[in-house]
Amino acid sequence: MTEANPTHYTGTVNRWAVETALAHLGRCSGVASNSVNPPLVRASTTVFQTLEAFKDSYKGIVFESPRYGRSGTSTNFELQSAMAQLCRAQTCIAMPSGLSAIAAVLGAHARTGGRLLVQQGVYGPTQALCDIVPAPMQCRVDYFDSPQSLACKLAPDTALIFIEVPTSLTMRMIDVEAVCAIAADRKIPVACDATWGTPIFFDAHGLGVSIAIHAATKYINGHSDVMLGLVTGSYEALASTRAWCDRQGSHVSADACWLALRGVRTLHLRMQRHFASAMAVASWLEQHPQVERVFFPALPSDPGHALWLRQFSGAPGPFTIELKPCSEAAFERFINALQLFGLGTSWGGYESLVMPAIAHHLRALPVQPDAGRLVRFHIGLEAPGDLCRDIDAALSCLEAVA
Ligand SMILES: *Cc1c(COP(=O)(O)O)cnc(C)c1O
């Protein structure tokens, strides 16, 4: 097994509590500048002192050692090694966005005559990608919705199993350990979109996942100003993905990595607050007369609650509600009346957001509810009482005569 770049931090997170690790990981290159934070190193060209050093640069692991700007600078390496240690993985590869990370993992495993088994209800753009990635290679994509249906669909040609916990919008849980046990019997890699749980609440590799994908655009950066994907795993599990990224010219700017490193310092603190506030707002919404249902596995009423308890140590800010049926005009008044919730896609920043599930997103739903509109909230770091009051005032618009 190849050693990580020895100039990187060599301690192990296991010795420390996570919040201690977050304060200390990814800071080695600061030594050169006598600064607390690692310097932001931007580069297209990397220069070498000797021919030997130049030749050696091609023996190192791409995206992990200086070679050419495309494979990153010390700033990228700092973030990647911090994330790898946080996830207790051997290595991490940064990619331009969460979706590009998913595209890399799917693309690296789509092979001629092979088959990708994808969980129903994964992030909509992931499904859209599944429509086109495998086609040129005559690779097939099949969907499953439980470990049982996965077991039925497994075949010798299965190249990858792809899951997301919980699924986007519908927030459905799947038994990750059961999926990984089925896959391990046949030595099939399991990739998991672990964005929702973050490494703070969800130990993907501990549950058996070989390739964990994080849209670091969300909580890891946490400040709504960076697009970034991070993929973690063993060197072996990520070998084909790394080669794919190298061939495709994948590159992440040092600025994005530097900002994400800054964000990660407070990840633990932010996640605890998102958890407490999301619980408060979701429990309150569950009792609201205008709300039909709340999809949030951290609530005891959710069908995925037992699995959530087993697989997660907390829950972040996004959850979905189904409203009681109402007219489109009333629905529009409700959305437009929200003052503390920005109307937008994404989540994971410090601020609260609302996203009505419009036709574009509904593709991600295995079952479309025939009545009642779906609305996804992201509970930010504001006071939960203020957020409840804001939603309450907006929901009163639904009662007004349509
Ligand atoms: C946002 C998101 C992505 C995509 O990440 P980007 O950085 O926006 O491309 C992937 N998966 C999940 C679950 C997401 O929420």
Coordinates of C-alpha atoms and ligand atoms in Angstrom, one line a residue:
M1 CA 0.0 0.0 0.0
T2 CA 1.3 3.4 -0.9
E3 CA 2.1 5.8 1.9
A4 CA 0.4 9.2 2.0
N5 CA 2.7 12.1 1.4
P6 CA 5.0 12.1 4.5
T7 CA 4.9 15.9 4.7
H8 CA 1.2 15.6 5.6
Y9 CA 0.0 15.4 9.1
T10 CA 0.8 11.9 10.5
G11 CA -1.2 11.9 13.7
T12 CA -4.5 10.0 13.9
V13 CA -7.9 11.3 14.7
N14 CA -8.7 8.2 16.7
R15 CA -6.6 9.6 19.6
W16 CA -8.7 12.7 19.9
A17 CA -12.2 13.9 20.1
V18 CA -13.5 15.1 16.7
E19 CA -13.6 18.7 17.6
T20 CA -9.9 18.5 18.7
A21 CA -9.0 17.0 15.4
L22 CA -10.9 19.7 13.5
A23 CA -8.8 22.3 15.1
H24 CA -5.5 20.7 14.3
L25 CA -5.8 18.7 11.0
G26 CA -4.7 20.2 7.7
R27 CA -2.3 22.8 9.1
C28 CA 1.2 21.3 8.4
S29 CA 2.2 23.7 5.6
G30 CA 1.5 26.7 7.9
V31 CA 4.9 25.9 9.5
A32 CA 6.7 27.4 6.4
S33 CA 4.8 30.7 6.9
N34 CA 4.7 30.7 10.7
S35 CA 1.0 31.1 10.5
V36 CA -1.9 29.3 12.2
N37 CA -3.6 28.6 8.9
P38 CA -1.9 26.9 5.9
P39 CA -0.9 29.4 3.2
L40 CA -3.1 29.6 0.1
V41 CA -0.9 28.3 -2.7
R42 CA -2.2 28.9 -6.2
A43 CA -0.3 27.4 -9.0
S44 CA -0.6 26.3 -12.6
T45 CA 3.0 25.4 -13.0
T46 CA 5.1 23.6 -10.3
V47 CA 8.9 24.0 -10.7
F48 CA 11.5 21.6 -9.6
Q49 CA 15.2 22.2 -8.5
T50 CA 16.6 19.2 -10.2
L51 CA 15.9 16.7 -12.9
E52 CA 15.7 14.0 -10.3
A53 CA 13.0 15.9 -8.4
F54 CA 11.1 16.4 -11.7
K55 CA 11.2 12.7 -12.5
D56 CA 10.2 11.9 -8.9
S57 CA 7.1 14.0 -9.2
Y58 CA 5.7 11.5 -11.7
K59 CA 6.2 8.6 -9.2
G60 CA 4.0 10.3 -6.6
I61 CA 0.3 9.8 -6.4
V62 CA -1.6 12.2 -8.6
F63 CA -3.7 14.7 -6.7
E64 CA -1.5 14.1 -3.7
S65 CA 1.8 15.4 -4.6
P66 CA 3.1 18.5 -6.5
R67 CA 3.4 17.7 -10.2
Y68 CA 1.5 20.1 -12.3
G69 CA -1.2 22.7 -11.2
R70 CA -4.0 20.3 -12.3
S71 CA -3.2 17.8 -9.6
G72 CA -3.3 20.5 -6.9
T73 CA -1.1 22.4 -4.5
S74 CA -0.2 22.0 -0.8
T75 CA -3.6 23.8 0.0
N76 CA -5.5 21.0 -1.8
F77 CA -3.4 18.3 -0.1
E78 CA -4.0 19.8 3.3
L79 CA -7.8 19.7 2.9
Q80 CA -7.7 16.2 1.4
S81 CA -5.5 14.8 4.2
A82 CA -7.7 16.4 6.9
M83 CA -10.8 15.0 5.3
A84 CA -9.3 11.5 5.0
Q85 CA -8.3 11.5 8.6
L86 CA -11.7 12.8 9.7
C87 CA -13.3 9.9 7.8
R88 CA -10.7 7.4 9.0
A89 CA -9.9 6.7 5.3
Q90 CA -6.5 6.3 3.7
T91 CA -7.1 8.9 1.1
C92 CA -9.4 11.7 -0.2
I93 CA -9.7 13.2 -3.7
A94 CA -11.1 16.7 -4.1
M95 CA -13.4 17.4 -7.1
P96 CA -15.0 20.5 -8.5
S97 CA -18.5 19.8 -7.1
G98 CA -20.5 17.1 -5.4
L99 CA -22.1 16.1 -8.7
S100 CA -18.7 16.0 -10.5
A101 CA -17.5 13.6 -7.7
I102 CA -20.6 11.4 -8.3
A103 CA -19.9 11.6 -12.1
A104 CA -16.3 10.5 -11.5
V105 CA -17.2 7.5 -9.4
L106 CA -19.9 6.3 -11.8
G107 CA -17.8 7.0 -14.8
A108 CA -14.8 5.2 -13.4
H109 CA -16.9 2.1 -12.8
A110 CA -19.1 2.1 -15.9
R111 CA -17.5 -0.6 -18.1
T112 CA -18.6 -2.3 -21.2
G113 CA -21.1 -5.0 -20.6
G114 CA -21.2 -4.1 -16.9
R115 CA -24.1 -3.0 -14.7
L116 CA -24.4 -0.3 -12.0
L117 CA -27.0 -0.9 -9.3
V118 CA -28.3 2.3 -8.0
Q119 CA -30.7 2.9 -5.1
Q120 CA -34.1 4.4 -6.0
G121 CA -34.6 8.0 -5.0
V122 CA -31.0 9.1 -5.0
Y123 CA -30.3 12.8 -5.7
G124 CA -32.1 13.8 -9.0
P125 CA -29.0 14.9 -10.9
T126 CA -27.4 11.6 -10.0
Q127 CA -30.3 9.8 -11.7
A128 CA -30.1 12.1 -14.7
L129 CA -26.4 11.2 -14.9
C130 CA -27.2 7.5 -14.7
D131 CA -29.3 8.0 -17.9
I132 CA -26.3 9.1 -19.9
V133 CA -23.0 7.9 -18.3
P134 CA -23.2 4.2 -18.9
A135 CA -24.9 4.4 -22.4
P136 CA -21.8 4.9 -24.6
M137 CA -20.2 2.0 -22.8
Q138 CA -23.2 -0.2 -23.1
C139 CA -23.3 -0.4 -19.4
R140 CA -26.7 -1.0 -17.7
V141 CA -28.2 0.8 -14.7
D142 CA -30.7 -1.0 -12.5
Y143 CA -32.5 0.4 -9.5
F144 CA -33.2 -1.2 -6.1
D145 CA -35.0 0.0 -3.0
S146 CA -33.9 -2.4 -0.3
P147 CA -31.1 -4.8 0.6
Q148 CA -33.5 -7.6 -0.5
S149 CA -34.2 -6.2 -3.9
L150 CA -30.4 -5.5 -4.3
A151 CA -29.7 -9.1 -3.5
C152 CA -32.1 -10.2 -6.2
K153 CA -30.5 -7.9 -8.8
L154 CA -26.9 -8.7 -8.2
A155 CA -25.2 -10.4 -11.1
P156 CA -21.7 -11.3 -12.0
D157 CA -21.6 -8.2 -14.2
T158 CA -22.3 -5.8 -11.3
A159 CA -19.5 -3.2 -11.2
L160 CA -20.7 -0.9 -8.5
I161 CA -23.5 -0.4 -6.0
F162 CA -24.5 3.2 -5.4
I163 CA -26.6 4.4 -2.4
E164 CA -27.5 7.6 -0.7
V165 CA -28.6 7.8 3.0
P166 CA -31.1 9.2 3.4
T167 CA -32.4 9.7 -0.2
S168 CA -32.9 13.3 -1.3
L169 CA -36.3 14.8 -0.6
T170 CA -38.1 11.6 0.6
M171 CA -35.4 11.0 3.2
R172 CA -35.7 7.3 3.1
M173 CA -33.2 5.2 5.1
I174 CA -31.5 2.1 3.8
D175 CA -29.7 -0.5 5.9
V176 CA -26.1 0.4 4.9
E177 CA -24.5 -2.5 6.7
A178 CA -26.8 -5.0 5.1
V179 CA -26.1 -3.5 1.6
C180 CA -22.3 -3.6 2.3
A181 CA -22.5 -7.2 3.6
I182 CA -24.3 -8.4 0.4
A183 CA -21.7 -6.5 -1.7
A184 CA -18.7 -7.8 0.3
D185 CA -19.7 -11.4 -0.4
R186 CA -19.2 -10.7 -4.1
K187 CA -16.4 -8.2 -3.7
I188 CA -18.4 -5.4 -5.3
P189 CA -17.6 -1.8 -4.3
V190 CA -20.3 0.2 -2.5
A191 CA -20.3 4.0 -3.2
C192 CA -22.4 6.1 -0.8
D193 CA -23.5 9.7 -1.2
A194 CA -22.9 10.6 2.5
T195 CA -23.5 14.4 2.1
W196 CA -26.5 14.6 4.6
G197 CA -24.8 12.9 7.5
T198 CA -21.4 14.5 7.1
P199 CA -18.4 12.7 8.8
I200 CA -19.7 14.1 12.1
F201 CA -22.9 12.1 12.2
F202 CA -22.3 9.3 9.7
D203 CA -19.3 7.0 9.7
A204 CA -19.7 5.6 6.2
H205 CA -16.5 3.6 6.1
G206 CA -17.2 2.2 9.6
L207 CA -20.5 0.8 8.2
G208 CA -18.6 -0.9 5.4
V209 CA -18.8 1.7 2.5
S210 CA -15.8 1.5 0.2
I211 CA -16.3 4.9 -1.5
A212 CA -17.8 7.8 0.4
I213 CA -18.9 10.9 -1.5
H214 CA -19.4 14.2 0.1
A215 CA -20.8 17.3 -1.5
A216 CA -18.5 19.6 0.5
T217 CA -20.5 22.4 -1.1
K218 CA -22.9 21.8 1.8
Y219 CA -21.9 21.5 5.4
I220 CA -18.1 20.9 5.1
N221 CA -17.6 24.3 3.7
G222 CA -20.7 25.5 5.4
H223 CA -20.8 29.1 4.3
S224 CA -22.6 28.9 1.0
D225 CA -19.7 30.2 -1.1
V226 CA -17.9 27.2 -2.5
M227 CA -18.6 24.3 -4.8
L228 CA -16.6 21.2 -3.9
G229 CA -16.8 17.4 -3.8
L230 CA -14.7 15.2 -1.6
V231 CA -14.4 11.4 -2.1
T232 CA -12.8 9.2 0.6
G233 CA -11.7 5.6 0.7
S234 CA -8.7 3.3 0.5
Y235 CA -6.1 3.8 -2.2
E236 CA -7.3 0.6 -3.8
A237 CA -11.0 1.5 -3.7
L238 CA -10.3 5.0 -5.2
A239 CA -7.7 3.9 -7.8
S240 CA -10.0 3.8 -10.8
T241 CA -11.7 7.1 -9.7
R242 CA -8.4 8.8 -9.3
A243 CA -7.3 7.6 -12.7
W244 CA -10.6 8.8 -14.2
C245 CA -10.2 12.3 -12.7
D246 CA -6.6 12.4 -13.9
R247 CA -7.7 11.6 -17.5
Q248 CA -10.6 13.9 -17.4
G249 CA -8.6 16.9 -16.3
S250 CA -10.5 17.2 -13.0
H251 CA -9.1 20.1 -10.9
V252 CA -10.2 22.0 -7.8
S253 CA -8.9 25.5 -7.1
A254 CA -6.7 26.0 -4.1
D255 CA -9.1 28.9 -3.1
A256 CA -12.0 26.4 -2.8
C257 CA -9.9 24.1 -0.6
W258 CA -8.6 26.9 1.6
L259 CA -12.2 28.1 2.2
A260 CA -13.4 24.6 3.0
L261 CA -10.5 24.1 5.4
R262 CA -11.7 27.3 7.2
G263 CA -15.2 26.0 7.2
V264 CA -14.3 22.6 8.6
R265 CA -12.9 24.1 11.8
T266 CA -16.4 24.7 13.1
L267 CA -18.1 21.7 11.5
H268 CA -18.7 19.9 14.7
L269 CA -20.1 22.9 16.5
R270 CA -22.3 23.8 13.5
M271 CA -23.7 20.3 13.2
Q272 CA -24.7 20.0 16.8
R273 CA -26.6 23.3 16.5
H274 CA -28.2 22.3 13.1
F275 CA -29.3 19.0 14.8
A276 CA -30.9 20.6 17.9
S277 CA -32.7 23.2 15.8
A278 CA -33.9 20.9 13.1
M279 CA -35.3 18.6 15.8
A280 CA -37.1 21.5 17.4
V281 CA -38.6 22.8 14.2
A282 CA -39.5 19.4 12.8
S283 CA -41.2 18.3 16.0
W284 CA -43.2 21.5 16.1
L285 CA -44.2 21.1 12.4
E286 CA -45.3 17.6 12.9
Q287 CA -48.0 19.0 15.3
H288 CA -49.1 21.7 12.9
P289 CA -52.6 21.4 11.5
Q290 CA -51.5 22.4 8.0
V291 CA -48.8 19.8 7.8
E292 CA -49.7 16.3 6.6
R293 CA -46.4 14.7 7.3
V294 CA -42.8 15.3 8.1
F295 CA -40.0 13.2 6.4
F296 CA -37.2 13.3 8.9
P297 CA -35.6 10.1 10.2
A298 CA -34.6 11.7 13.5
L299 CA -38.3 11.9 14.4
P300 CA -39.6 8.8 16.2
S301 CA -42.6 8.8 13.9
D302 CA -40.5 8.4 10.8
P303 CA -40.4 4.8 9.3
G304 CA -36.5 5.1 9.0
H305 CA -36.1 6.1 12.7
A306 CA -34.7 2.7 13.9
L307 CA -32.2 2.6 11.1
W308 CA -31.2 6.3 11.8
L309 CA -30.6 5.5 15.4
R310 CA -28.3 2.6 14.4
Q311 CA -26.4 4.3 11.7
F312 CA -26.2 8.0 12.6
S313 CA -25.2 9.9 15.7
G314 CA -27.2 13.0 14.8
A315 CA -29.2 14.6 12.1
P316 CA -28.5 17.8 10.1
G317 CA -30.8 20.6 9.0
P318 CA -32.6 19.4 5.8
F319 CA -35.9 17.7 6.0
T320 CA -39.1 17.6 3.9
I321 CA -42.7 18.2 4.8
E322 CA -45.9 17.4 3.0
L323 CA -48.5 20.1 3.3
K324 CA -52.2 19.4 3.5
P325 CA -53.7 19.8 0.0
C326 CA -54.1 23.5 -1.0
S327 CA -54.5 25.6 -4.1
E328 CA -51.4 26.8 -6.0
A329 CA -52.3 30.4 -5.2
A330 CA -52.3 29.6 -1.4
F331 CA -49.1 27.7 -1.8
E332 CA -47.4 30.6 -3.5
R333 CA -48.6 32.9 -0.8
F334 CA -47.1 30.6 1.8
I335 CA -43.7 30.3 0.1
N336 CA -43.5 34.1 -0.6
A337 CA -44.5 34.9 3.0
L338 CA -41.4 33.2 4.5
Q339 CA -39.0 35.8 5.6
L340 CA -36.1 33.9 7.3
F341 CA -35.9 31.2 4.7
G342 CA -34.1 31.9 1.4
L343 CA -35.9 30.4 -1.6
G344 CA -33.2 28.3 -3.2
T345 CA -31.7 24.9 -4.0
S346 CA -28.8 23.6 -1.9
W347 CA -28.4 23.5 1.9
G348 CA -25.6 23.2 4.4
G349 CA -24.8 26.8 4.9
Y350 CA -25.4 28.8 8.2
E351 CA -28.7 30.1 6.8
S352 CA -32.1 28.6 6.5
L353 CA -33.5 27.8 3.1
V354 CA -36.8 26.5 1.6
M355 CA -37.1 24.6 -1.6
P356 CA -40.6 23.7 -2.9
A357 CA -40.3 20.4 -4.8
I358 CA -41.2 21.4 -8.3
A359 CA -41.6 19.1 -11.3
H360 CA -37.8 19.2 -11.9
H361 CA -37.1 17.6 -8.6
L362 CA -39.9 15.1 -8.5
R363 CA -38.0 12.6 -10.6
A364 CA -36.1 11.8 -7.4
L365 CA -39.3 10.5 -5.9
P366 CA -40.0 6.8 -6.1
V367 CA -43.7 7.5 -5.3
Q368 CA -45.2 10.9 -6.0
P369 CA -47.8 11.8 -3.4
D370 CA -51.1 12.4 -5.1
A371 CA -52.0 15.2 -2.8
G372 CA -50.1 17.8 -0.8
R373 CA -47.1 19.6 -1.9
L374 CA -43.6 18.7 -0.8
V375 CA -41.4 21.4 0.7
R376 CA -37.9 21.0 1.8
F377 CA -36.5 23.1 4.6
H378 CA -32.9 23.6 5.6
I379 CA -32.7 24.7 9.3
G380 CA -29.8 27.0 9.6
L381 CA -28.1 28.5 12.7
E382 CA -30.9 31.0 13.5
A383 CA -32.8 30.7 16.8
P384 CA -35.4 27.9 16.2
G385 CA -38.1 29.9 17.9
D386 CA -37.8 32.6 15.3
L387 CA -37.9 30.0 12.5
C388 CA -41.1 28.4 13.9
R389 CA -42.7 31.8 14.2
D390 CA -41.8 32.7 10.6
I391 CA -43.2 29.4 9.3
D392 CA -46.3 29.7 11.4
A393 CA -47.0 33.1 10.0
A394 CA -46.5 31.9 6.5
L395 CA -48.6 28.8 7.0
S396 CA -51.5 31.0 8.1
C397 CA -51.6 32.1 4.5
L398 CA -52.8 28.6 3.6
E399 CA -55.9 29.0 5.7
A400 CA -56.9 32.3 4.0
V401 CA -59.6 31.8 1.4
A402 CA -57.9 30.7 -1.9
Ligands
LIG1 C1 -26.1 19.0 -3.2 C2 -25.9 17.5 -3.3 C3 -25.1 16.9 -4.3 C4 -24.4 17.7 -5.3 O1 -23.4 18.6 -4.8 P1 -22.9 19.9 -5.7 O2 -21.7 20.3 -5.0 O3 -24.1 20.8 -5.5 O4 -22.7 19.4 -7.1 C5 -25.0 15.6 -4.3 N1 -25.7 14.8 -3.4 C6 -26.5 15.3 -2.5 C7 -27.2 14.4 -1.5 C8 -26.6 16.7 -2.4 O5 -27.5 17.2 -1.5

